[in-house]
Amino acid sequence: MQSDMKTPLLSTSSSATSESEAPPPSLSSPVISIIGSGDFCRSLSIRLVSCGFRVVVGSRDPGRVLRGLFPDGVELRSQREAVEAADRVVFAAVYPEHYPTLLGLREPLVGKVLVDVSNAASLSGGGRSNAERLAEMFPKSSVVKGFNVVSAWALQVGAHDGSRQVLISSDCSASKASVLQLARRLGFSPVDLGGLCASRHIEEASLTLFPSWGGPVLTTFLLFLFFYGYIFVRHILLPYLDKGENKFYQLPLVTVNETLPSVALVTLALVYLPGLLAAVLQLGRGTKYQMFPVWLDLWLCSRKQLGLLSFLCAVLHAVYSMCLTLRRAAGYTLLNAAYQQVKGGVQNSWVEQQVWRSDLYLSSGILGFGVLTLLAITSLPSVGNALTWREFTFVQSGLGYAALTLSVAHTLFFGWDLAFFPSSYPYFLPPVFLLALILPCSVLVGRILLALPCLTFRLTKIRRGWESRRQRPKHDPEPGSTGVDPPRNFGDI
Ligand code: NAP
């Protein structure tokens, strides 16, 4: 089997070959077999043939399979004949519950690479994977997990339209290398996930729905519910119950537009808060070599999603704001105000302070939105991958804090001096912009404190691998020391 594994799968170079460059299958082309003649098999055979491979399909009853569903050149045979015809690689394109029916193929499969393309039936989170069970059934073949994350449709149309990534794992590195090479030849981007123990994760990958988005979406949704409910109670429900004022017409647009900026601002603060908490933990522990709590790890991993959700809320706020004047209610309100002004004999309603306030409010909002857009663009993998690590951290951290500062300024200019008037606290409820500012302002203050030289100095040292005395093992004196406890220095504070 070892000597077989040394045989190259493909005679040509390992570099990806495009469909147009692929030579037509000839008698010298490698033969790849597929067991099962269903949807996956059909799409895979189309792709393999177009990339220059000869394909033999193994069916329980080849006479029943519709020949016209397969491209020219594909041979339909019995399962045993197909396995025997394969040069080296055999795909098992049947459902895992049918694997036991393949046990009769043990002997012809000896020394061959058996590719398991099945998906998990449910998210059981544990237990043996389909690929591990297949490996137990065929101990003399080398089982490789792969191609299950690619749909039959993506296989057929080519890797350009569907996801290009193919996750691959196997305990036999030579067989895995062959399948990685094959995936590249088919135009996919194979990702080596290591041994067959990773196959459970690969099989479940196709069942998870946006796995990294659940927490951030739920957080944003709960924030939306909180602010929307708060505004509803403060602006609409209590005035209605108290004075009989009917402002329910504000629910679909005005209330949503008041909610969105608060959600965007708090969500943006949530992007930067875990970084500060991580820095405080490292400072407190005096080392970077201790694990963060799980919740902080998860939070740190959700920052991109939180940032994009904040951007989404900001975009919606911008669009809603532009539509505010299109409302019939806005027209009536303007006419009524103009009438009252004429009736009151006011010729000039210009208030210099309000002019400055609105211009500063709009300008800081537009700038903040612009910077946030830049952040969102650089979080796209295609753009982010083109940046160096230094450039990426500059944009995501430097410009991120700039976006947060501008958004806070936008909110402060909106509130102006409102917070100082008792009339702004009807029913003892503070204005919503004050609530929305609590977390972002705390984050900005925290960032400023961390920028103090004494803290920056210590944090930089810690992130370069320095550890405080109480973290160091007793037998490991500080470099250059005599082993005697050195006096406490600035960094040990
Ligand atoms: P399918 O269309 O139902 O084809 C399965 C094939 O298995 C049948 O054509 C049949 O071939 C064979 N088969 C059926 N019953 C059998 C039995 N009792 N014993 C032995 N063989 C039997 O399914 P598929 O969509 O091609 O999926 C096949 C595998 O690919 C599954 O494990 C699936 O998870 C995986 N997959 C599918 C897709 C996709 O988009 N379809 C994507 C990723 C992974 P013969 O009658 O010729 O023997």
XYZ file of C-alpha atoms and ligand atoms in Angstrom:
541
model
C 0.000 0.000 0.000
C 2.874 2.326 0.825
C 4.377 1.894 -2.624
C 0.983 2.595 -4.162
C 0.764 5.800 -2.210
C 3.973 7.004 -3.799
C 2.390 6.784 -7.264
C 1.413 10.279 -8.345
C -2.300 10.671 -8.978
C -1.807 13.171 -11.770
C 0.884 12.987 -14.364
C 0.746 16.730 -15.042
C 1.962 19.621 -12.867
C 0.229 20.202 -9.560
C -0.725 23.747 -10.440
C -4.409 24.455 -11.034
C -5.431 23.961 -14.616
C -8.297 25.981 -15.960
C -11.149 24.267 -17.757
C -10.206 25.722 -21.118
C -6.613 24.542 -20.745
C -7.584 21.004 -19.691
C -6.712 18.379 -22.263
C -9.631 16.208 -23.416
C -9.674 12.797 -21.674
C -7.450 10.359 -23.488
C -6.545 6.738 -22.839
C -3.521 7.927 -20.863
C -5.620 10.178 -18.587
C -6.004 8.974 -15.002
C -9.196 7.015 -14.321
C -11.284 8.156 -11.382
C -14.238 6.064 -10.259
C -17.403 7.123 -8.524
C -19.663 4.702 -6.650
C -23.324 5.730 -6.855
C -24.938 7.321 -9.878
C -26.951 10.111 -8.192
C -26.846 13.917 -8.369
C -23.411 14.333 -6.827
C -21.913 11.666 -9.065
C -23.340 13.282 -12.213
C -22.018 16.750 -11.355
C -18.631 15.406 -10.273
C -18.273 13.370 -13.459
C -19.038 16.449 -15.604
C -16.361 18.408 -13.754
C -13.794 15.595 -13.873
C -14.295 14.989 -17.598
C -14.030 18.707 -18.379
C -10.725 18.765 -16.465
C -9.266 15.905 -18.485
C -9.958 12.812 -16.348
C -11.530 9.551 -17.433
C -14.496 8.647 -15.258
C -16.055 5.275 -14.489
C -19.333 5.286 -12.578
C -20.133 2.238 -10.453
C -23.831 1.535 -10.002
C -25.735 -1.315 -8.375
C -27.617 -1.634 -11.655
C -25.794 0.173 -14.491
C -28.502 -0.861 -16.978
C -31.066 1.298 -15.151
C -28.966 4.471 -15.148
C -29.886 7.002 -17.835
C -26.827 7.258 -20.087
C -27.831 10.708 -21.356
C -27.425 12.268 -17.905
C -23.649 11.762 -18.046
C -21.149 13.466 -20.356
C -19.622 11.600 -23.275
C -16.763 9.379 -22.281
C -18.113 8.419 -18.857
C -18.382 4.651 -18.514
C -21.229 3.057 -16.582
C -20.329 -0.237 -14.949
C -21.013 -2.343 -11.907
C -19.601 -1.076 -8.595
C -16.853 -3.737 -8.539
C -15.793 -3.081 -12.140
C -15.671 0.641 -11.476
C -13.453 0.205 -8.399
C -11.147 -2.141 -10.299
C -10.911 0.337 -13.208
C -9.830 3.211 -10.946
C -6.161 4.128 -11.126
C -6.147 5.194 -7.532
C -9.027 7.417 -6.458
C -12.570 6.201 -5.835
C -15.348 8.552 -4.701
C -18.074 7.077 -2.484
C -21.089 9.149 -3.597
C -23.767 7.254 -1.684
C -25.466 8.144 1.581
C -23.625 6.924 4.714
C -26.500 4.634 5.696
C -25.687 2.664 2.512
C -21.985 2.222 3.318
C -22.518 -1.328 4.674
C -23.734 -2.330 1.166
C -20.226 -1.516 -0.111
C -18.483 -4.066 2.140
C -18.246 -6.511 -0.772
C -15.844 -4.034 -2.435
C -13.234 -4.354 0.325
C -10.850 -6.463 -1.725
C -10.784 -4.348 -4.950
C -10.536 -1.209 -2.787
C -7.320 -2.390 -1.079
C -4.594 0.269 -1.512
C -6.957 2.747 -3.140
C -7.909 6.226 -1.971
C -11.567 6.255 -0.955
C -13.007 9.775 -0.881
C -15.976 10.213 1.436
C -18.195 13.111 0.264
C -21.058 12.625 2.701
C -22.513 15.255 4.997
C -23.667 14.800 8.592
C -27.385 14.174 8.993
C -27.609 16.332 12.126
C -25.497 18.484 14.427
C -24.879 15.796 17.008
C -21.666 17.421 18.250
C -19.550 14.354 18.957
C -19.480 10.695 18.054
C -17.699 9.144 15.122
C -17.929 10.795 11.719
C -19.109 9.049 8.535
C -15.508 9.123 7.280
C -14.189 7.470 10.455
C -16.814 4.734 10.144
C -15.883 4.252 6.493
C -12.206 3.993 7.476
C -13.100 1.269 9.984
C -15.003 -0.655 7.311
C -12.137 -0.406 4.816
C -8.932 -0.642 6.892
C -6.767 -1.449 3.864
C -7.883 1.608 1.877
C -6.995 5.167 2.792
C -10.079 7.213 3.437
C -10.006 10.932 2.672
C -12.790 13.284 3.712
C -13.549 16.025 1.208
C -15.748 17.750 -1.365
C -18.849 17.482 0.858
C -19.029 21.262 1.328
C -19.403 21.696 -2.447
C -22.924 21.346 -3.786
C -23.668 19.306 -6.865
C -24.676 22.565 -8.527
C -21.321 24.253 -7.716
C -19.508 21.230 -9.117
C -21.427 21.456 -12.354
C -21.163 25.185 -13.025
C -17.516 25.230 -12.053
C -15.764 26.630 -9.026
C -16.184 30.193 -10.219
C -19.813 30.637 -9.148
C -20.025 28.553 -5.980
C -17.775 28.580 -2.932
C -14.231 27.686 -3.971
C -13.183 26.221 -0.652
C -12.952 22.438 -0.236
C -12.114 21.144 3.239
C -10.019 17.981 3.230
C -8.740 15.668 5.953
C -7.161 12.230 6.139
C -4.840 10.184 8.309
C -2.742 9.249 5.233
C -0.755 12.282 4.146
C 0.115 10.875 0.678
C -3.545 10.177 -0.128
C -4.550 13.546 1.235
C -1.913 15.228 -0.930
C -3.390 13.465 -3.990
C -6.910 14.674 -3.205
C -5.644 18.199 -2.467
C -3.966 18.162 -5.866
C -7.120 16.828 -7.521
C -9.213 19.595 -5.917
C -6.804 22.190 -7.282
C -7.026 20.618 -10.744
C -10.820 20.919 -10.553
C -10.453 24.652 -9.839
C -11.176 24.607 -6.093
C -9.154 25.976 -3.176
C -8.456 22.963 -0.978
C -7.905 23.534 2.722
C -5.986 20.843 4.603
C -7.671 20.356 7.986
C -5.344 17.601 9.158
C -6.281 14.094 10.241
C -9.560 12.224 9.922
C -10.512 13.391 13.425
C -11.379 16.735 11.772
C -13.912 15.022 9.505
C -16.810 15.434 11.968
C -16.323 19.197 11.792
C -16.107 19.036 7.970
C -19.285 16.956 7.754
C -21.178 19.370 9.986
C -19.900 22.441 8.109
C -22.672 22.177 5.544
C -25.357 22.083 8.257
C -24.403 25.236 10.096
C -26.131 28.448 9.081
C -23.807 31.465 9.345
C -22.221 30.009 12.519
C -20.265 33.144 13.412
C -23.247 35.473 13.014
C -25.679 34.071 15.601
C -24.367 35.955 18.664
C -23.790 39.316 16.923
C -27.192 39.230 15.176
C -28.946 38.344 18.443
C -27.091 41.122 20.299
C -28.002 43.693 17.637
C -31.605 42.501 17.588
C -31.909 42.738 21.391
C -30.394 46.220 21.325
C -32.899 47.196 18.639
C -35.772 45.829 20.730
C -34.542 47.675 23.827
C -34.142 51.075 22.156
C -37.306 50.737 20.072
C -39.308 49.759 23.167
C -37.772 52.575 25.204
C -38.578 55.201 22.548
C -42.070 53.797 22.118
C -42.787 54.034 25.856
C -41.167 57.477 26.320
C -42.319 59.250 23.139
C -45.584 57.544 22.265
C -47.201 55.393 24.947
C -46.763 57.606 28.040
C -47.770 60.888 26.255
C -50.853 59.046 24.924
C -51.840 57.704 28.352
C -50.996 60.972 30.112
C -52.239 63.629 27.683
C -54.092 61.670 25.008
C -51.527 62.717 22.337
C -51.726 60.399 19.346
C -48.238 59.865 17.932
C -48.659 56.250 16.899
C -48.086 57.281 13.271
C -44.381 57.627 14.222
C -43.983 53.902 14.815
C -43.032 52.744 11.272
C -40.500 55.421 10.387
C -39.608 58.051 12.986
C -39.226 55.584 15.854
C -37.210 53.190 13.698
C -34.981 56.057 12.590
C -34.416 57.109 16.215
C -33.617 53.526 17.176
C -31.114 52.751 14.406
C -28.378 55.283 15.316
C -28.476 54.186 18.963
C -28.071 50.546 17.933
C -25.299 51.446 15.463
C -23.409 53.418 18.110
C -23.653 50.833 20.884
C -22.803 47.987 18.487
C -19.734 49.903 17.306
C -18.689 50.362 20.939
C -19.118 46.602 21.415
C -16.517 46.094 18.665
C -13.845 47.902 20.674
C -14.840 47.011 24.245
C -13.501 43.408 24.194
C -10.083 44.648 23.021
C -9.955 46.965 26.037
C -11.056 44.182 28.394
C -8.368 41.912 26.949
C -5.746 44.634 27.507
C -6.930 45.176 31.109
C -6.760 41.424 31.758
C -3.226 41.225 30.372
C -2.162 44.230 32.424
C -3.723 42.785 35.560
C -2.239 39.324 35.059
C 1.119 40.660 33.911
C 1.319 38.112 31.097
C -0.134 37.348 27.711
C 0.367 33.607 28.163
C -2.900 32.960 29.975
C -6.107 32.090 28.186
C -8.881 34.653 28.077
C -12.242 33.527 29.457
C -14.309 31.727 26.804
C -16.896 34.517 26.609
C -14.159 37.069 25.883
C -12.628 34.834 23.223
C -16.010 34.470 21.540
C -16.620 38.200 21.794
C -13.205 38.999 20.262
C -14.011 36.638 17.379
C -17.342 38.420 16.750
C -15.907 41.901 16.262
C -16.045 41.836 12.476
C -19.687 40.758 12.469
C -20.604 43.384 15.090
C -18.833 46.044 13.016
C -20.711 45.053 9.861
C -24.034 45.063 11.728
C -23.225 48.511 13.097
C -22.499 49.611 9.527
C -25.824 48.161 8.361
C -27.703 50.148 11.028
C -25.797 53.307 10.058
C -26.671 52.813 6.364
C -30.345 52.319 7.226
C -30.267 55.400 9.470
C -28.801 57.468 6.606
C -31.483 56.284 4.177
C -34.320 56.770 6.698
C -33.029 60.268 7.545
C -33.013 61.279 3.885
C -36.626 60.123 3.570
C -37.834 62.019 6.639
C -38.763 65.146 4.662
C -40.679 63.077 2.083
C -43.258 62.151 4.716
C -46.694 63.702 4.591
C -46.420 64.341 8.351
C -43.237 66.393 7.774
C -45.071 68.547 5.184
C -47.961 69.226 7.565
C -45.598 70.015 10.459
C -43.645 72.508 8.313
C -46.799 74.240 7.088
C -48.164 74.443 10.612
C -44.900 75.918 11.911
C -44.833 78.456 9.051
C -48.436 79.425 9.784
C -47.715 79.853 13.499
C -44.695 81.999 12.629
C -46.697 84.222 10.295
C -49.475 84.438 12.859
C -46.964 85.361 15.540
C -45.482 88.045 13.285
C -41.993 86.493 13.343
C -40.144 87.624 10.212
C -36.789 85.979 10.781
C -36.519 82.663 12.627
C -32.727 82.300 12.142
C -30.986 81.069 15.314
C -27.233 81.167 14.852
C -26.532 78.561 17.520
C -28.991 76.103 15.974
C -27.434 76.646 12.540
C -24.018 75.677 13.892
C -25.475 72.760 15.792
C -27.205 71.232 12.770
C -24.193 71.716 10.473
C -21.791 70.174 12.961
C -24.257 67.357 13.641
C -24.607 66.519 9.942
C -20.928 66.925 9.120
C -19.725 64.647 11.955
C -22.378 62.099 10.981
C -21.341 62.067 7.325
C -17.640 61.789 8.220
C -18.319 59.013 10.730
C -20.373 57.165 8.146
C -17.588 57.557 5.572
C -14.959 56.101 7.908
C -17.317 53.285 8.900
C -17.796 52.486 5.196
C -14.026 52.259 4.799
C -13.872 49.856 7.745
C -16.623 47.706 6.271
C -14.844 47.549 2.911
C -11.526 46.543 4.446
C -13.223 43.769 6.394
C -14.005 42.038 3.072
C -11.485 39.185 2.717
C -10.583 40.206 -0.851
C -9.614 43.710 0.327
C -8.263 42.793 3.770
C -5.969 40.136 2.263
C -4.332 42.788 0.087
C -3.269 44.780 3.182
C -0.252 44.125 5.360
C -0.917 43.349 9.012
C 0.242 46.871 9.950
C -2.104 48.462 7.404
C -4.994 46.262 8.509
C -4.582 47.109 12.221
C -4.207 50.793 11.358
C -7.521 50.747 9.492
C -9.426 48.503 11.886
C -8.110 50.022 15.110
C -7.001 53.575 14.248
C -9.796 54.399 11.849
C -12.226 52.347 13.939
C -11.704 54.600 16.930
C -11.978 57.613 14.604
C -15.377 56.315 13.431
C -16.457 55.802 17.040
C -15.312 59.316 18.042
C -17.097 60.914 15.077
C -20.266 58.944 15.820
C -20.142 60.069 19.465
C -19.635 63.675 18.292
C -22.589 63.275 15.898
C -24.776 62.162 18.818
C -23.477 64.904 21.131
C -24.208 67.597 18.515
C -27.668 66.087 18.121
C -28.274 66.296 21.876
C -26.492 69.681 22.233
C -27.689 71.127 25.568
C -30.869 69.054 25.802
C -29.467 66.929 28.597
C -29.377 69.968 30.908
C -33.095 70.793 30.733
C -35.496 69.137 33.198
C -38.082 69.036 30.383
C -35.853 66.458 28.641
C -36.678 63.950 31.380
C -40.418 63.375 31.012
C -41.685 60.652 33.335
C -38.118 60.601 34.791
C -36.869 58.931 31.599
C -33.598 60.331 30.174
C -33.353 61.066 26.430
C -32.408 58.022 24.376
C -29.219 59.622 23.023
C -27.888 59.826 26.587
C -28.426 56.091 27.074
C -26.801 55.353 23.724
C -23.729 57.407 24.697
C -22.919 55.583 27.955
C -21.049 52.614 26.467
C -19.256 54.425 23.585
C -18.037 57.177 25.937
C -16.818 54.559 28.435
C -14.909 52.816 25.624
C -13.311 56.081 24.492
C -12.325 56.993 28.071
C -10.926 53.476 28.547
C -8.885 53.828 25.345
C -7.497 57.189 26.477
C -6.506 55.698 29.838
C -4.772 52.797 28.124
C -2.852 55.316 26.007
C -1.218 56.713 29.171
C 2.536 56.098 28.781
C 2.868 53.982 31.931
C 0.125 51.574 30.795
C 1.123 51.545 27.103
C 4.712 50.793 28.068
C 3.739 47.843 30.267
C 1.192 46.504 27.784
C 3.687 46.666 24.907
C 6.220 44.753 27.014
C 3.638 42.111 27.912
C 2.606 41.690 24.277
C 6.259 41.168 23.345
C 6.448 38.248 25.760
C 7.515 39.907 29.016
C 5.942 38.469 32.177
C 5.646 40.018 35.615
C 7.605 38.364 38.438
C 4.609 36.603 39.935
C 3.896 34.853 36.609
C 7.451 33.640 36.080
C 8.372 30.168 37.330
C 10.518 30.383 40.509
C 13.563 28.766 38.860
C 13.392 31.181 35.897
C 15.028 34.463 36.988
C 14.616 37.558 34.848
C 17.267 37.682 32.123
C 20.387 39.409 33.450
C 19.350 39.057 37.110
C 21.337 37.179 39.743
C 18.397 35.106 40.831
C 17.949 37.378 43.848
C 14.604 39.172 43.853
C 15.196 42.436 41.988
C 13.706 45.640 43.324
C 10.227 46.334 41.958
C 10.554 48.399 38.881
C 8.218 50.634 36.906
C 6.963 47.753 34.750
C 6.004 45.685 37.784
C 3.499 48.215 39.054
P -28.560 10.602 -4.628
O -28.872 11.452 -5.803
O -29.700 10.049 -3.859
O -27.656 9.404 -5.128
C -27.215 8.416 -4.236
C -26.847 7.183 -5.028
O -26.589 6.160 -4.073
C -27.965 6.668 -5.901
O -27.944 7.221 -7.160
C -27.706 5.179 -5.947
O -26.822 4.874 -7.018
C -26.973 4.913 -4.641
N -27.882 4.244 -3.727
C -29.158 4.558 -3.472
N -29.680 3.700 -2.585
C -28.708 2.824 -2.280
C -28.634 1.703 -1.421
N -29.691 1.298 -0.706
N -27.491 1.040 -1.361
C -26.401 1.434 -2.067
N -26.430 2.479 -2.922
C -27.557 3.157 -3.002
O -27.630 11.364 -3.606
P -26.525 12.476 -3.921
O -27.144 13.796 -3.866
O -25.760 12.100 -5.136
O -25.584 12.351 -2.630
C -24.650 11.310 -2.506
C -23.664 11.653 -1.395
O -23.056 12.897 -1.721
C -24.328 11.827 -0.035
O -23.530 11.281 0.963
C -24.410 13.332 0.128
O -24.347 13.717 1.490
C -23.176 13.770 -0.618
N -23.268 15.169 -1.112
C -24.254 15.528 -1.972
C -24.311 16.843 -2.422
C -25.368 17.291 -3.392
O -25.433 18.505 -3.699
N -26.196 16.420 -3.901
C -23.356 17.783 -1.991
C -22.367 17.371 -1.123
C -22.319 16.054 -0.702
P -26.987 3.492 -7.852
O -28.470 3.209 -7.959
O -26.383 3.789 -9.156
O -26.279 2.445 -7.096
